[in-house]
Short mmCIF file of C-alpha atoms in Angstrom, two decimals:
data_model
loop_
_atom_site.label_atom_id
_atom_site.label_comp_id
_atom_site.label_asym_id
_atom_site.label_seq_id
_atom_site.Cartn_x
_atom_site.Cartn_y
_atom_site.Cartn_z
CA MET A 1 -17.33 -9.71 11.65
CA GLU A 2 -14.96 -9.01 14.53
CA LYS A 3 -13.15 -12.33 14.06
CA LYS A 4 -12.62 -11.63 10.36
CA LEU A 5 -11.49 -8.03 10.91
CA PRO A 6 -7.92 -8.87 12.01
CA ILE A 7 -7.49 -11.26 9.08
CA LEU A 8 -8.46 -8.54 6.58
CA PHE A 9 -6.07 -6.04 8.10
CA TRP A 10 -3.25 -8.60 8.32
CA ILE A 11 -3.65 -9.06 4.57
CA ILE A 12 -3.67 -5.29 4.05
CA LEU A 13 -0.60 -4.94 6.31
CA LEU A 14 1.32 -7.60 4.39
CA GLY A 15 0.36 -6.04 1.04
CA ALA A 16 1.41 -2.53 2.10
CA THR A 17 4.69 -3.84 3.52
CA TYR A 18 5.40 -5.73 0.30
CA HIS A 19 4.66 -2.60 -1.73
CA LEU A 20 6.95 -0.44 0.40
CA VAL A 21 9.82 -2.95 0.21
CA ARG A 22 9.29 -3.32 -3.54
CA ASP A 23 9.39 0.45 -4.03
CA ILE A 24 12.61 0.71 -2.04
CA MET A 25 14.15 -2.09 -4.11
CA GLN A 26 13.16 -0.33 -7.34
CA ILE A 27 14.72 2.94 -6.16
CA MET A 28 17.92 1.04 -5.34
CA GLY A 29 17.90 -0.46 -8.84
CA VAL A 30 17.31 -4.07 -7.84
CA GLN A 31 16.10 -6.08 -10.82
CA ASN A 32 14.32 -9.27 -9.85
CA LEU A 33 10.84 -10.81 -10.00
CA PHE A 34 9.97 -9.58 -6.48
CA ALA A 35 10.72 -5.98 -7.48
CA GLN A 36 8.87 -6.19 -10.82
CA ILE A 37 5.53 -7.80 -9.86
CA GLY A 38 2.77 -5.23 -10.30
CA HIS A 39 5.14 -2.44 -11.29
CA VAL A 40 3.74 0.20 -13.63
CA ASP A 41 5.66 3.22 -14.86
CA HIS A 42 3.86 6.42 -13.94
CA GLU A 43 2.85 8.38 -17.02
CA TRP A 44 1.67 11.43 -15.09
CA CYS A 45 5.14 12.31 -13.78
CA LYS A 46 8.61 11.57 -15.05
CA SER A 47 10.82 12.98 -12.28
CA ILE A 48 12.39 11.41 -9.21
CA TYR A 49 9.23 12.48 -7.35
CA CYS A 50 7.42 9.43 -8.75
CA ASP A 51 9.76 7.10 -6.87
CA TYR A 52 8.64 8.46 -3.51
CA VAL A 53 5.02 9.49 -4.09
CA THR A 54 3.50 6.39 -2.47
CA PHE A 55 5.71 6.31 0.65
CA PRO A 56 3.46 8.43 2.91
CA VAL A 57 0.36 6.43 2.02
CA GLU A 58 2.14 3.09 2.45
CA ILE A 59 3.55 4.08 5.83
CA PHE A 60 0.11 5.32 6.93
CA ILE A 61 -1.54 2.05 5.87
CA ILE A 62 1.11 -0.02 7.68
CA VAL A 63 0.85 1.95 10.95
CA ALA A 64 -2.95 2.21 10.81
CA SER A 65 -3.32 -1.52 10.10
CA ILE A 66 -1.19 -2.35 13.14
CA VAL A 67 -3.33 -0.06 15.30
CA ILE A 68 -6.56 -1.59 13.97
CA ILE A 69 -5.27 -5.13 14.58
CA LYS A 70 -4.25 -4.27 18.15
CA ARG A 71 -7.55 -2.51 18.92
CA ASN A 72 -9.65 -5.06 17.03
CA LYS A 73 -11.89 -2.14 16.09
CA PHE A 74 -12.61 -0.89 12.58
CA GLY A 75 -13.77 2.70 13.22
CA SER A 76 -12.83 5.77 11.22
CA LEU A 77 -9.20 4.62 10.94
CA GLY A 78 -10.37 1.52 9.11
CA LEU A 79 -12.43 3.66 6.76
CA LEU A 80 -9.38 5.81 6.00
CA VAL A 81 -7.30 2.72 5.23
CA LEU A 82 -9.97 1.33 2.89
CA PHE A 83 -10.32 4.74 1.21
CA ALA A 84 -6.55 4.90 0.66
CA LEU A 85 -6.57 1.38 -0.82
CA PHE A 86 -9.47 2.03 -3.16
CA ALA A 87 -8.02 5.39 -4.26
CA GLY A 88 -4.70 3.66 -5.01
CA LEU A 89 -6.38 0.85 -6.92
CA PHE A 90 -8.44 3.37 -8.88
CA MET A 91 -5.30 5.26 -9.87
CA TRP A 92 -3.52 1.99 -10.75
CA PHE A 93 -6.36 0.95 -13.07
CA LEU A 94 -6.31 4.37 -14.76
CA LYS A 95 -2.57 4.14 -15.39
#
């Protein structure tokens, strides 16, 4: 398990980084395939708040994934990252 742990969190790190960059591009008004993949308009809020709502979670996942990779230890930080991912996926499927 310990050899596979860094691979999982590298994938999570890359996904969170992609999502953060994509969100920034959408706020800036960039229209391309990279900025549109997986984009869903939020129906639960229509203000500028929606553009920034995922930033704290994305930044947490990026920093926590780096810490987990460096430590090579899952621990409670790993559980928090997985919880954040599953909560985000749950909300995305609810749309």
